[in-house]
Structure formats: structure tokens, C-alpha cells
Amino acid sequence: MSPVIDASVIVVFSLFIMLVGFSFSRTGRNLKSFFAAGESVPWFIGGLSLFMSFFSAGTFVAWGSIAYKYGWVAVTIQWTMCIGGLVTGLYLAPKWKATGNLTAAEFIRERLGFTVQKSYIYIFMVVSLLIKGSVLYSVARLVSASLGFPLMPSTVVLGLFMIAYTAVGGLWAVMVTDILQFVILTAAVLIIIPLAFDASGGMSHFLHFSPEGFFNVVNGEYSWGFILAFALYHVFYIGGNWTFVQRYTSVDTPKAAGKVAYLFAALYIISPVLWMLPPMLYRSINPGLTGLETENAYLMICKHVLPAGLMGLILTGMYFSTSASANTALNVVSAVFTNDIYKGSINPHASDKKLMQVARASSWFFGLGMIGIALIVPYIGGIVEFTLSIGAVTGGPLLAPPIWALFSRRLTGKATLYITCITLGVNLVFKMLLPFTIGYGLSRANEMVLGVGLPFLMLVLYEAYARSRGHVSMEYLRLRKVKAQRKATVLQIDAAEEVAVREQNRFGLKVIAFSLAFIALLLYGLCFFSKQSAPLVAGIATAILLIALLPLRAARKIKAARVGEIVESVLN
């Protein structure tokens, strides 16, 4: 590892990504283009973006720590995300798109009422900042540990960079970053794995010197109860998290929304195996890590095996994958605030220009809150404890009722508030109050079962009660009238807007193609410093260069389709 070469790679690639984000500043014409990319994003881009929005440096820090300590169970935990993606693709993503709403908050207002929406908005904003603050902490820890920078300044600088990128470019900038990080991190992991096997003495040495139970499907505190509850949690999280709902509403049809989730699920079948092998291999190289040191297992194996320059590339990839995840959350929180609070309650007649100003200003405001959360993560148990606890306490109470409302005719706004408040309160009592008052705390498995099982049970019981009484929600009946009015309204297609959306998509695809080519050229350059691994790096660079032709071809098809329509209109 050469600090000078690695630092140079980080600087060059960071500047390049920033320029990519700035190139999309002209695409933010209005809320629909800024927050939903004109609702015409290609499904495969939406799927990759969903995958990378779910993914962050926390994957390497949190799950890498579990893989180092407990082994294969880290893969099992992440396979629950595949289950969540499949269920979402089958049932939830098409439903979200069919609502016709720009945000999940907009659907909640129409289906469950303004009071529920307002309550959910404030809770969602707080929870999103908590989760993404932990994500920012993960990447700041990686960067500070690898380059020798203090943790606090690293957190602040990296957080400010994230906010600037989101506030300028909007959803298309976030999605392009997602695609680039997917390619970079996949390439980096494919380079790391053979080098890590070689450093650990090969497969036989790895199998022989691994602890007992290291390859068990479940292990330690991560029991079958935890796995089953975590799978249900991910059905709620992937199918109902407002950040991910945006991916389903930004494509053009319900069928395409389902494909977004299916692609996510497919990627989560093989990717956890590839990601978790390096920290598992490092256990046989250096079995002495303890406590919070295990959070650095992934970084240590990278430093141990990667040649000069590639460490900088993977650090940049981890940072920008985290940036993509945090950017997505900031984009959605800003969208909710701008569309559902500012426009909905404060200034309903605001112009597009004013709304864009509010959108960008709110991105900065919420981003600074995210930085504040990241700074306190080390003082409350580390990334694993923080991430799993937030998910267990808030996931079921906040995400299950709106998902239920997609299908139920009987769930009311009042019942939703009761179920959310009761289950959230019970979870907080068992997580925060009882451990500090009487010394009683739930196991990891029971904490997750309570967090997702209680709201699900309450929803089932309420549905059975309402059915037995023959009740139908007044909010549901009102929503049916609203939808009927929408269908009866003849929408005038704005030809200029349609052309602008196509130009935005064509531009985005061209930027992706150019960016992939840039990554390939950067890898070719790093071959000169890679020594024995140069052929492997060159092969991956060539594969990326060939992949760059795919979005370029798609962009040309959009242009050809547009020309064909113009000719047809002239002839007619």
C-alpha cells in the first residue's frame, strides 16, 4: 500500500464524481424531475440504484465485523434482504407505483389522513437521520483509520461533501453515483478475494484454522428466531421504507417497479458471499481482533493484500457507496419536507423555482443533522449495536401499517396511530428503559421478534375485528373517490416536458457510459503499480469498458425513438 498513490486516486476520483453530480444541476426543472427523475427511469438503473442505496460502508463495517467473529451467519443475515426483495417485487412495488403518488408520505395523507401523515413525517425524518448518521460514521471510520486522519474532522468533511452532491444534482445524480459504486466495489471485491485466499494459505488452510461453527448457517446471538424476524423486518423495510419507495415510483409502470425489486433480490443472492469472504479469511490470518477492533476487519484485509492505488479505489468506492445511500435518504427527506410540508401546508402556491430553493436548502439542513448523529455513534455501542437496535425499535411500527394500508380497506388513520405509538413505545421500554432500571434486556433475537412481530400481530387483530364488524375505513372510501376523479380527468400531455424527460434520461445514460469508461481507464493506469495482480486488474478494466457500451447503446435508442416519432408526426 502506497499512501501517496492511494490518496491521489481518492482525490482524482472524488473530483470526477463531484463533476458528475454538478453535470445534473440543469436537470432539476421541478419537483418531479428533481425527486423522481420524471418518473421514467429505466428499471435496471432503478434496480441497481435500489441495491446500492441499501448498501453502504456499513455493509463492510457492521456485517464485516459479524463475518469476522461468527463467520457464515453474516451471509445468512444478508440473504434475508433477498427474501424482502422478492416479496416486494411480487406484491409491494407494483402497488406503490399504482397509487400514482410521488412519495410514500403523499399516499399516507390520501389513504390514512393528514394527521397520520404529519406524525409519520416527523418520526421518519428523525429515524432517517439516525440511520444515515450511522452510515456516515462507518465510512468516516474506514477513511480515518486507513489514511491516519482524526475521526471527527473526517466525519464532518465527508458529510459536507455528501450534502453538496445531493443538493446540486437530485435523484439522477444519486442514481448515477449508485451505478458507478456498484461497478467499482464489485471490481474491487473480485480483486480482493483471490489475493485474500492466497494470503491466508489457500482454501484448505482457511477451512482448517477457522473456529468451530464458523460455517454454520446460524451462530452466536444470531439464531433462527433472529433470522426469521429479520426476514420479516426486511419485507417491511424494503417494501415500505420511504427512501426505497421512491425507486418504485420513479419508473414508468407497475410492472417495471416490480422488476426494480426483483433485480435487487437477484443481486442479494450472490453479493453477500463475495462481500463476506474477505473478513472471514482475515480471521485465519489474524484471529486476535476484539471489541470494536472487529469493525476494521475488512479494512485490514484490504491493506494486507491490495497493491498500491487499489486501496484508494476501494476506499473511494466505499465512501461513495455510503454517500449514495445517505444521498438517497437526504433526497427523500428533502422531498417529503418540500412536497408534503412546505408545499402541502406552508406555501401551497409556491413556484417551481421557490420549491427548488427549499429542496436544496432542506438537503443542507437535514444533512447537518446527519453529521451530528454520526459524531455520537462511537459513544453508544458502535455500528452493529446502533444499526440493529434502530431497525428493531422503529422498523415494524413505522413501516408495517402503511404497507398494510396498500391492501386493506378497513385500516383507519386512528388505528394506525394507535398501533404505531403503542408498538414504538413498547419497543423503547424494552430497549432503553428496562435495561437501565431493572437490568433486564432482550436478546438480539427476541428484540427483533418483538420489534416486527408486535405491530404485525396488532394489524392482524385489528383487521379481524373490523371485518367481524363489517367496518370499512372512511379514509379508504374517500381515496376511491379521489382515484375515480383522477381517472375521469383528461390529462393534457405537455409535449415540452415529455421531450425534456427523454433528454434527461438520454443524458443520464451517456454520463453513465462515460463514467464507466473513466473507471476502466483508471484501472488500466493502476496496472503499472499492481505487480503480480496486474493481469487480473487489466481483465476487470476491460470488462468494465465493454459494459460501458450498454448504457451508450440505450442512450442512442432513446434518440432514435425520438427522431422516429418526429418523422411520424410530420408525415401525419
Coordinates of C-alpha atoms in Angstrom, one line a residue:
M1 CA 0.0 0.0 0.0
S2 CA 1.4 3.4 -1.0
P3 CA -0.3 6.3 0.8
V4 CA 0.7 8.8 -1.9
I5 CA -0.8 6.8 -4.8
D6 CA -3.9 5.9 -2.8
A7 CA -4.5 9.5 -1.8
S8 CA -4.1 10.6 -5.4
V9 CA -6.7 8.0 -6.5
I10 CA -9.1 9.2 -3.9
V11 CA -8.7 12.9 -4.9
V12 CA -8.9 12.2 -8.7
F13 CA -12.0 10.0 -8.4
S14 CA -13.7 12.3 -5.8
L15 CA -13.3 15.3 -8.1
F16 CA -14.7 13.2 -11.0
I17 CA -17.8 12.1 -9.1
M18 CA -18.4 15.7 -7.9
L19 CA -18.3 16.9 -11.6
V20 CA -20.8 14.1 -12.5
G21 CA -23.1 15.4 -9.8
F22 CA -22.8 19.0 -10.9
S23 CA -23.5 18.0 -14.5
F24 CA -27.1 17.1 -13.4
S25 CA -27.7 20.5 -11.9
R26 CA -29.6 21.6 -15.0
T27 CA -32.0 18.6 -14.9
G28 CA -33.8 19.8 -11.7
R29 CA -36.6 21.7 -13.5
N30 CA -39.3 20.9 -10.9
L31 CA -40.0 18.6 -8.0
K32 CA -40.9 15.7 -10.3
S33 CA -37.6 15.9 -12.2
F34 CA -35.5 16.5 -9.1
F35 CA -37.0 13.9 -6.8
A36 CA -38.5 11.3 -9.2
A37 CA -36.4 11.8 -12.4
G38 CA -39.5 12.5 -14.4
E39 CA -41.0 9.0 -13.4
S40 CA -39.3 7.4 -16.4
V41 CA -36.1 5.9 -15.0
P42 CA -35.1 2.6 -16.8
W43 CA -36.0 -0.3 -14.4
F44 CA -32.5 -1.8 -14.5
I45 CA -31.0 1.5 -13.4
G46 CA -33.6 1.8 -10.7
G47 CA -32.8 -1.7 -9.5
L48 CA -29.1 -1.1 -9.3
S49 CA -29.7 2.2 -7.6
L50 CA -32.0 0.4 -5.0
F51 CA -29.3 -2.2 -4.4
M52 CA -26.6 0.5 -3.8
S53 CA -29.0 2.7 -1.8
F54 CA -29.4 -0.3 0.6
F55 CA -25.7 -0.9 0.6
S56 CA -23.0 1.3 2.3
A57 CA -19.7 1.1 4.1
G58 CA -21.8 -0.1 7.0
T59 CA -22.0 -3.4 5.0
F60 CA -18.3 -3.8 5.3
V61 CA -18.0 -2.4 8.9
A62 CA -21.1 -3.9 10.5
W63 CA -21.6 -7.2 8.6
G64 CA -17.9 -7.5 8.1
S65 CA -17.5 -7.4 11.9
I66 CA -20.1 -10.2 12.3
A67 CA -18.4 -12.2 9.5
Y68 CA -15.0 -11.9 11.3
K69 CA -16.5 -13.0 14.6
Y70 CA -19.2 -15.5 13.7
G71 CA -18.5 -16.5 10.0
W72 CA -21.1 -17.6 7.5
V73 CA -24.1 -16.3 9.6
A74 CA -23.2 -12.8 8.2
V75 CA -24.2 -14.1 4.7
T76 CA -27.4 -15.7 6.1
I77 CA -28.4 -12.4 7.7
Q78 CA -28.0 -10.6 4.3
W79 CA -29.9 -13.3 2.4
T80 CA -33.0 -12.1 4.4
M81 CA -32.7 -9.0 2.2
C82 CA -33.2 -11.2 -0.9
I83 CA -36.4 -12.5 0.7
G84 CA -37.6 -8.9 1.3
G85 CA -36.8 -8.0 -2.3
L86 CA -38.8 -11.0 -3.7
V87 CA -41.9 -10.2 -1.7
T88 CA -41.6 -6.5 -2.6
G89 CA -41.3 -7.3 -6.3
L90 CA -44.3 -9.7 -6.2
Y91 CA -46.7 -7.6 -4.1
L92 CA -45.5 -4.2 -2.9
A93 CA -43.5 -2.3 -5.5
P94 CA -46.3 -2.6 -8.2
K95 CA -48.8 -1.4 -5.6
W96 CA -46.7 1.7 -4.7
K97 CA -46.4 2.6 -8.4
A98 CA -50.1 2.1 -8.9
T99 CA -51.0 4.6 -6.2
G100 CA -49.9 7.4 -8.5
N101 CA -48.2 9.2 -5.7
L102 CA -44.8 10.9 -5.8
T103 CA -43.8 10.0 -2.3
A104 CA -44.9 7.5 0.4
A105 CA -45.9 10.4 2.5
E106 CA -48.3 11.6 -0.2
F107 CA -50.0 8.2 -0.2
I108 CA -50.3 8.1 3.6
R109 CA -52.0 11.5 3.5
E110 CA -54.6 10.4 0.9
R111 CA -55.2 6.9 2.4
L112 CA -54.8 7.5 6.2
G113 CA -55.3 11.2 6.6
F114 CA -53.3 14.4 7.2
T115 CA -52.8 13.7 11.0
V116 CA -51.2 10.4 10.4
Q117 CA -49.0 11.8 7.6
K118 CA -47.8 14.7 9.7
S119 CA -46.9 12.3 12.6
Y120 CA -45.1 9.9 10.3
I121 CA -43.2 12.6 8.6
Y122 CA -41.6 13.9 11.7
I123 CA -40.8 10.4 13.0
F124 CA -39.5 9.4 9.6
M125 CA -37.1 12.3 9.4
V126 CA -35.6 11.6 12.8
V127 CA -35.2 7.9 12.1
S128 CA -33.7 8.5 8.7
L129 CA -31.1 10.9 10.2
L130 CA -30.3 8.3 12.8
I131 CA -29.8 5.5 10.3
K132 CA -27.8 7.6 7.8
G133 CA -25.7 9.1 10.6
S134 CA -24.6 5.6 11.4
V135 CA -23.8 5.1 7.8
L136 CA -21.7 8.2 7.6
Y137 CA -19.9 7.1 10.8
S138 CA -19.0 3.8 9.1
V139 CA -17.2 5.4 6.1
A140 CA -15.6 8.1 8.3
R141 CA -14.1 5.3 10.4
L142 CA -12.7 3.5 7.4
V143 CA -11.2 6.6 5.9
S144 CA -9.7 7.9 9.1
A145 CA -8.2 4.5 10.0
S146 CA -6.7 3.9 6.6
L147 CA -5.3 7.4 6.0
G148 CA -4.5 8.3 9.6
F149 CA -6.9 11.2 9.8
P150 CA -8.8 12.1 13.1
L151 CA -12.3 10.6 13.1
M152 CA -14.3 13.7 14.0
P153 CA -12.8 16.0 11.2
S154 CA -13.1 13.1 8.7
T155 CA -16.8 12.7 9.6
V156 CA -17.6 16.4 9.1
V157 CA -15.7 16.8 5.8
L158 CA -17.1 13.6 4.3
G159 CA -20.6 14.6 5.4
L160 CA -20.4 18.1 3.9
F161 CA -19.3 16.5 0.6
M162 CA -22.3 14.2 0.6
I163 CA -24.7 17.1 1.2
A164 CA -23.3 19.2 -1.5
Y165 CA -23.6 16.4 -4.0
T166 CA -27.3 15.7 -3.2
A167 CA -28.3 19.4 -3.0
V168 CA -27.0 20.0 -6.5
G169 CA -27.9 17.0 -8.6
G170 CA -31.1 15.5 -7.4
L171 CA -32.2 11.9 -8.0
W172 CA -30.4 11.3 -11.3
A173 CA -27.1 12.4 -9.8
V174 CA -27.7 10.0 -6.9
M175 CA -28.6 7.1 -9.2
V176 CA -25.5 7.6 -11.5
T177 CA -23.3 7.5 -8.4
D178 CA -25.1 4.3 -7.3
I179 CA -24.2 2.6 -10.7
L180 CA -20.6 3.7 -10.5
Q181 CA -20.1 2.5 -7.0
F182 CA -21.7 -0.9 -7.9
V183 CA -19.1 -1.3 -10.6
I184 CA -16.2 -0.1 -8.5
L185 CA -16.9 -2.2 -5.5
T186 CA -17.7 -5.3 -7.5
A187 CA -14.4 -4.9 -9.3
A188 CA -12.6 -4.3 -6.0
V189 CA -14.1 -7.4 -4.3
L190 CA -13.3 -9.6 -7.3
I191 CA -9.6 -8.4 -7.0
I192 CA -9.5 -8.9 -3.2
I193 CA -10.9 -12.4 -3.0
P194 CA -8.2 -14.3 -4.9
L195 CA -5.5 -12.2 -3.2
A196 CA -7.0 -12.9 0.3
F197 CA -7.2 -16.6 -0.4
D198 CA -3.5 -16.6 -1.4
A199 CA -2.6 -14.6 1.8
S200 CA -4.5 -16.9 4.1
G201 CA -2.7 -20.0 2.7
G202 CA -5.5 -21.3 0.4
M203 CA -8.8 -23.0 0.9
S204 CA -7.5 -25.9 3.0
H205 CA -5.7 -23.6 5.5
F206 CA -8.8 -21.4 5.7
L207 CA -11.1 -24.4 6.4
H208 CA -8.7 -26.0 8.9
F209 CA -7.9 -22.9 11.0
S210 CA -11.5 -21.4 11.2
P211 CA -13.2 -21.7 14.6
E212 CA -15.8 -24.4 15.3
G213 CA -19.2 -23.4 13.9
F214 CA -17.7 -20.7 11.6
F215 CA -19.6 -22.1 8.6
N216 CA -22.9 -22.7 10.3
V217 CA -25.9 -21.0 8.9
V218 CA -26.8 -19.5 12.3
N219 CA -24.3 -18.8 15.0
G220 CA -23.8 -17.0 18.3
E221 CA -26.6 -14.5 19.2
Y222 CA -27.9 -14.7 15.6
S223 CA -30.3 -17.6 16.0
W224 CA -33.1 -18.8 13.7
G225 CA -35.5 -16.6 15.6
F226 CA -33.4 -13.6 14.8
I227 CA -33.1 -14.6 11.1
L228 CA -36.9 -15.2 10.7
A229 CA -37.7 -11.9 12.4
F230 CA -35.1 -10.1 10.4
A231 CA -36.6 -11.5 7.1
L232 CA -40.0 -10.1 8.1
Y233 CA -38.3 -6.8 9.0
H234 CA -36.8 -6.6 5.6
V235 CA -40.2 -7.2 3.9
F236 CA -41.3 -4.1 5.7
Y237 CA -38.1 -2.2 5.2
I238 CA -37.5 -2.9 1.5
G239 CA -41.2 -2.7 0.7
G240 CA -42.1 0.3 2.8
N241 CA -39.1 2.5 3.5
W242 CA -39.8 5.9 2.0
T243 CA -36.3 6.0 0.5
F244 CA -36.9 2.8 -1.4
V245 CA -40.5 3.6 -2.4
Q246 CA -39.0 6.5 -4.4
R247 CA -37.3 3.9 -6.6
Y248 CA -40.6 2.2 -7.3
T249 CA -42.4 5.4 -8.1
S250 CA -39.6 6.8 -10.4
V251 CA -40.1 4.2 -13.1
D252 CA -42.9 4.3 -15.6
T253 CA -45.2 1.3 -14.9
P254 CA -46.1 -1.1 -12.0
K255 CA -44.5 -3.9 -13.9
A256 CA -41.2 -2.0 -14.1
A257 CA -41.5 -1.2 -10.4
G258 CA -41.6 -5.0 -9.7
K259 CA -38.5 -5.5 -11.9
V260 CA -36.6 -3.0 -9.8
A261 CA -37.2 -5.1 -6.7
Y262 CA -36.5 -8.4 -8.5
L263 CA -33.1 -7.1 -9.6
F264 CA -32.3 -6.1 -6.1
A265 CA -33.2 -9.6 -4.8
A266 CA -31.1 -11.3 -7.5
L267 CA -28.1 -9.2 -6.6
Y268 CA -28.5 -10.1 -2.9
I269 CA -28.2 -13.8 -3.6
I270 CA -24.6 -13.8 -4.7
S271 CA -23.2 -10.5 -3.4
P272 CA -23.2 -11.3 0.3
V273 CA -21.0 -14.3 -0.3
L274 CA -18.5 -12.2 -2.2
W275 CA -18.5 -9.4 0.4
M276 CA -18.2 -11.5 3.5
L277 CA -15.4 -13.9 2.3
P278 CA -12.6 -11.3 2.9
P279 CA -13.2 -10.6 6.6
M280 CA -13.8 -14.4 7.1
L281 CA -10.5 -15.1 5.5
Y282 CA -8.8 -12.4 7.7
R283 CA -9.9 -14.4 10.8
S284 CA -7.4 -17.2 9.7
I285 CA -4.7 -14.6 9.1
N286 CA -5.2 -12.5 12.3
P287 CA -7.5 -14.1 14.8
G288 CA -6.7 -11.6 17.6
L289 CA -9.2 -8.7 16.9
T290 CA -11.6 -8.0 19.8
G291 CA -14.4 -5.5 20.6
L292 CA -14.8 -2.6 18.2
E293 CA -11.5 -3.6 16.5
T294 CA -13.5 -6.2 14.6
E295 CA -15.2 -3.3 12.7
N296 CA -11.9 -2.7 11.0
A297 CA -11.5 -6.4 9.8
Y298 CA -12.4 -5.5 6.2
L299 CA -10.1 -2.6 6.1
M300 CA -7.2 -4.7 7.5
I301 CA -7.6 -7.4 4.9
C302 CA -7.6 -4.8 2.2
K303 CA -4.5 -3.2 3.5
H304 CA -2.9 -6.6 3.8
V305 CA -3.4 -7.8 0.2
L306 CA -4.1 -4.8 -2.1
P307 CA -1.4 -3.3 -4.3
A308 CA -0.8 0.5 -4.5
G309 CA -3.7 2.5 -5.8
L310 CA -6.3 -0.1 -5.4
M311 CA -6.7 0.6 -1.7
G312 CA -7.5 4.2 -2.6
L313 CA -10.0 3.0 -5.2
I314 CA -11.9 0.7 -2.8
L315 CA -11.9 3.4 -0.1
T316 CA -13.4 5.8 -2.6
G317 CA -15.9 3.2 -3.6
M318 CA -16.9 2.6 0.0
Y319 CA -17.2 6.3 0.6
F320 CA -19.3 7.0 -2.4
S321 CA -21.5 3.9 -1.9
T322 CA -22.2 5.3 1.5
S323 CA -22.6 8.7 0.0
A324 CA -25.2 7.2 -2.4
S325 CA -27.1 5.6 0.5
A326 CA -27.0 8.8 2.5
N327 CA -27.7 10.9 -0.5
T328 CA -30.8 8.9 -1.3
A329 CA -32.1 9.4 2.2
L330 CA -31.4 13.1 2.1
N331 CA -33.1 13.3 -1.3
V332 CA -36.2 11.6 0.1
V333 CA -36.3 13.5 3.4
S334 CA -35.9 16.7 1.4
A335 CA -38.7 15.6 -1.0
V336 CA -41.1 14.9 1.9
F337 CA -40.4 18.2 3.6
T338 CA -40.7 20.2 0.4
N339 CA -43.6 18.4 -1.2
D340 CA -45.6 17.4 1.8
I341 CA -44.8 20.0 4.5
Y342 CA -43.7 23.2 2.7
K343 CA -45.9 22.9 -0.4
G344 CA -48.7 21.0 1.4
S345 CA -49.1 23.2 4.4
I346 CA -46.9 26.3 4.4
N347 CA -46.9 27.6 0.8
P348 CA -49.3 25.6 -1.5
H349 CA -48.9 28.1 -4.4
A350 CA -45.1 28.2 -4.4
S351 CA -43.5 28.4 -7.8
D352 CA -41.2 25.6 -9.1
K353 CA -38.2 28.0 -8.6
K354 CA -39.1 28.5 -5.0
L355 CA -39.7 24.8 -4.4
M356 CA -36.3 24.0 -5.8
Q357 CA -34.7 26.6 -3.5
V358 CA -36.5 25.0 -0.5
A359 CA -35.5 21.5 -1.7
R360 CA -31.8 22.3 -1.8
A361 CA -31.8 24.3 1.4
S362 CA -33.6 21.4 3.3
S363 CA -31.0 19.0 2.0
W364 CA -28.3 21.0 3.7
F365 CA -30.4 21.3 6.9
F366 CA -31.0 17.6 7.3
G367 CA -27.5 16.8 6.1
L368 CA -26.0 18.7 9.0
G369 CA -28.3 16.7 11.4
M370 CA -26.9 13.5 9.9
I371 CA -23.4 14.7 10.6
G372 CA -24.3 15.4 14.2
I373 CA -25.7 11.8 14.6
A374 CA -22.6 10.3 13.1
L375 CA -20.4 12.0 15.7
I376 CA -22.1 10.3 18.6
V377 CA -22.2 6.7 17.3
P378 CA -18.9 5.7 18.9
Y379 CA -20.3 6.6 22.3
I380 CA -23.5 4.4 22.1
G381 CA -22.0 1.0 21.4
G382 CA -20.6 1.1 17.9
I383 CA -22.2 0.5 14.5
V384 CA -23.5 -3.1 14.9
E385 CA -25.4 -2.3 18.1
F386 CA -26.7 1.1 16.8
T387 CA -27.9 -0.2 13.4
L388 CA -29.7 -3.4 14.6
S389 CA -31.3 -1.6 17.5
I390 CA -32.7 1.2 15.4
G391 CA -34.1 -1.3 13.0
A392 CA -35.7 -3.5 15.7
V393 CA -37.2 -0.5 17.6
T394 CA -38.6 1.5 14.6
G395 CA -38.9 -0.8 11.6
G396 CA -42.1 -2.6 12.3
P397 CA -44.1 0.3 14.0
L398 CA -43.3 2.7 11.2
L399 CA -43.3 0.6 8.1
A400 CA -45.9 -2.1 8.6
P401 CA -49.1 0.0 8.9
P402 CA -48.6 1.9 5.6
I403 CA -47.8 -1.3 3.7
W404 CA -50.9 -2.9 5.3
A405 CA -52.9 0.1 4.1
L406 CA -51.9 -0.6 0.5
F407 CA -54.1 -3.7 0.6
S408 CA -56.6 -3.2 3.5
R409 CA -60.0 -1.5 3.1
R410 CA -60.5 -1.4 6.9
L411 CA -57.4 0.1 8.4
T412 CA -58.2 3.6 9.7
G413 CA -55.9 6.6 10.4
K414 CA -56.8 6.4 14.1
A415 CA -56.0 2.7 14.3
T416 CA -52.7 3.3 12.5
L417 CA -51.6 6.0 15.1
Y418 CA -52.6 3.7 18.0
I419 CA -50.7 0.7 16.6
T420 CA -47.6 2.8 15.7
C421 CA -47.5 4.6 19.1
I422 CA -48.2 1.5 21.2
T423 CA -45.6 -0.7 19.5
L424 CA -43.0 2.0 19.3
G425 CA -43.5 2.7 23.0
V426 CA -43.2 -1.0 23.9
N427 CA -40.0 -1.4 21.9
L428 CA -38.5 1.7 23.5
V429 CA -39.4 0.4 27.0
F430 CA -37.7 -2.9 26.4
K431 CA -34.7 -1.4 24.7
M432 CA -34.0 1.7 26.8
L433 CA -36.0 1.8 30.0
L434 CA -35.9 -1.8 31.5
P435 CA -32.1 -2.4 30.9
F436 CA -31.3 0.8 32.9
T437 CA -33.9 0.5 35.6
I438 CA -34.1 -3.3 36.5
G439 CA -31.2 -4.6 34.4
Y440 CA -33.4 -6.7 32.1
G441 CA -32.6 -6.7 28.4
L442 CA -33.8 -8.8 25.5
S443 CA -31.6 -11.0 23.4
R444 CA -30.8 -9.9 19.9
A445 CA -33.3 -12.4 18.5
N446 CA -36.1 -11.5 21.0
E447 CA -35.5 -7.8 20.4
M448 CA -36.1 -8.3 16.7
V449 CA -39.1 -10.6 17.1
L450 CA -40.8 -8.1 19.4
G451 CA -39.9 -5.2 17.1
V452 CA -41.5 -6.6 14.0
G453 CA -43.9 -9.2 15.4
L454 CA -45.9 -7.0 17.7
P455 CA -47.1 -4.5 15.1
F456 CA -47.8 -7.3 12.6
L457 CA -49.9 -9.1 15.3
M458 CA -51.8 -5.9 16.1
L459 CA -52.6 -5.2 12.5
V460 CA -53.9 -8.8 12.0
L461 CA -56.1 -8.5 15.1
Y462 CA -57.5 -5.1 14.1
E463 CA -58.2 -6.4 10.6
A464 CA -60.1 -9.4 12.0
Y465 CA -62.0 -7.1 14.4
A466 CA -63.0 -4.7 11.7
R467 CA -64.0 -7.5 9.3
S468 CA -66.2 -9.1 12.0
R469 CA -68.0 -5.7 12.5
G470 CA -68.3 -5.1 8.8
H471 CA -66.3 -1.8 9.0
V472 CA -64.8 -0.1 6.0
S473 CA -62.4 2.8 6.6
M474 CA -63.8 6.2 5.7
E475 CA -60.4 7.2 4.5
Y476 CA -60.4 4.3 2.1
L477 CA -63.8 5.3 0.7
R478 CA -62.5 8.9 0.2
L479 CA -59.4 7.6 -1.6
R480 CA -61.6 5.6 -4.0
K481 CA -63.4 8.9 -4.9
V482 CA -60.1 10.7 -5.4
K483 CA -58.9 7.9 -7.7
A484 CA -62.1 7.9 -9.7
Q485 CA -61.8 11.7 -10.2
R486 CA -58.3 11.2 -11.4
K487 CA -59.4 8.6 -14.0
A488 CA -62.2 10.9 -15.2
T489 CA -59.8 13.8 -15.7
V490 CA -58.3 14.0 -19.1
L491 CA -54.7 14.9 -18.6
Q492 CA -53.1 17.1 -21.2
I493 CA -49.7 15.8 -22.2
D494 CA -47.1 18.5 -22.0
A495 CA -45.0 17.8 -25.1
A496 CA -42.2 20.0 -24.0
E497 CA -42.0 18.2 -20.6
E498 CA -42.0 14.8 -22.3
V499 CA -39.1 15.9 -24.6
A500 CA -37.2 17.2 -21.5
V501 CA -37.7 13.9 -19.6
R502 CA -36.3 11.9 -22.6
E503 CA -33.4 14.3 -22.9
Q504 CA -32.7 13.9 -19.1
N505 CA -32.7 10.1 -19.4
R506 CA -30.5 10.1 -22.5
F507 CA -28.1 12.5 -20.8
G508 CA -28.0 10.3 -17.7
L509 CA -27.2 7.1 -19.7
K510 CA -24.5 8.9 -21.6
V511 CA -22.9 10.1 -18.3
I512 CA -23.0 6.5 -17.0
A513 CA -21.3 5.3 -20.1
F514 CA -18.6 8.0 -19.9
S515 CA -18.1 7.4 -16.2
L516 CA -17.6 3.6 -16.7
A517 CA -15.1 4.3 -19.4
F518 CA -13.2 6.6 -17.0
I519 CA -13.2 3.9 -14.3
A520 CA -11.8 1.4 -16.8
L521 CA -9.0 3.8 -17.8
L522 CA -8.2 4.5 -14.2
L523 CA -7.8 0.7 -13.6
Y524 CA -5.6 0.4 -16.6
G525 CA -3.4 3.1 -15.1
L526 CA -3.2 1.3 -11.8
C527 CA -1.9 -1.8 -13.6
F528 CA 1.5 -0.2 -13.6
F529 CA 1.5 -0.3 -9.8
S530 CA -0.2 -3.7 -9.3
K531 CA 2.8 -6.0 -10.0
Q532 CA 1.7 -9.7 -9.9
S533 CA -2.0 -8.8 -9.9
A534 CA -1.8 -6.6 -13.0
P535 CA -3.4 -9.2 -15.3
L536 CA -6.3 -9.5 -13.0
V537 CA -6.8 -5.7 -12.8
A538 CA -6.5 -5.3 -16.6
G539 CA -9.1 -8.1 -17.2
I540 CA -11.6 -6.4 -14.9
A541 CA -10.9 -3.0 -16.5
T542 CA -11.6 -4.5 -20.0
A543 CA -14.9 -6.0 -18.7
I544 CA -15.9 -2.5 -17.4
L545 CA -15.0 -0.9 -20.7
L546 CA -17.2 -3.3 -22.6
I547 CA -20.1 -2.8 -20.1
A548 CA -19.9 0.9 -20.8
L549 CA -21.2 0.2 -24.3
L550 CA -24.6 -0.9 -22.8
P551 CA -25.8 2.5 -21.5
L552 CA -24.3 4.2 -24.6
R553 CA -26.4 2.0 -26.8
A554 CA -29.5 2.6 -24.7
A555 CA -29.0 6.4 -25.0
R556 CA -28.8 6.1 -28.8
K557 CA -32.1 4.1 -28.8
I558 CA -33.8 6.9 -26.9
K559 CA -32.5 9.4 -29.5
A560 CA -33.6 7.1 -32.4
A561 CA -37.1 6.7 -30.9
R562 CA -37.5 10.4 -30.6
V563 CA -36.4 11.0 -34.2
G564 CA -38.8 8.3 -35.4
E565 CA -41.7 10.0 -33.6
I566 CA -40.9 13.4 -35.1
V567 CA -40.9 11.9 -38.6
E568 CA -44.2 10.1 -37.9
S569 CA -45.8 13.3 -36.7
V570 CA -44.6 15.2 -39.8
L571 CA -46.0 12.5 -42.1
N572 CA -49.3 12.5 -40.3

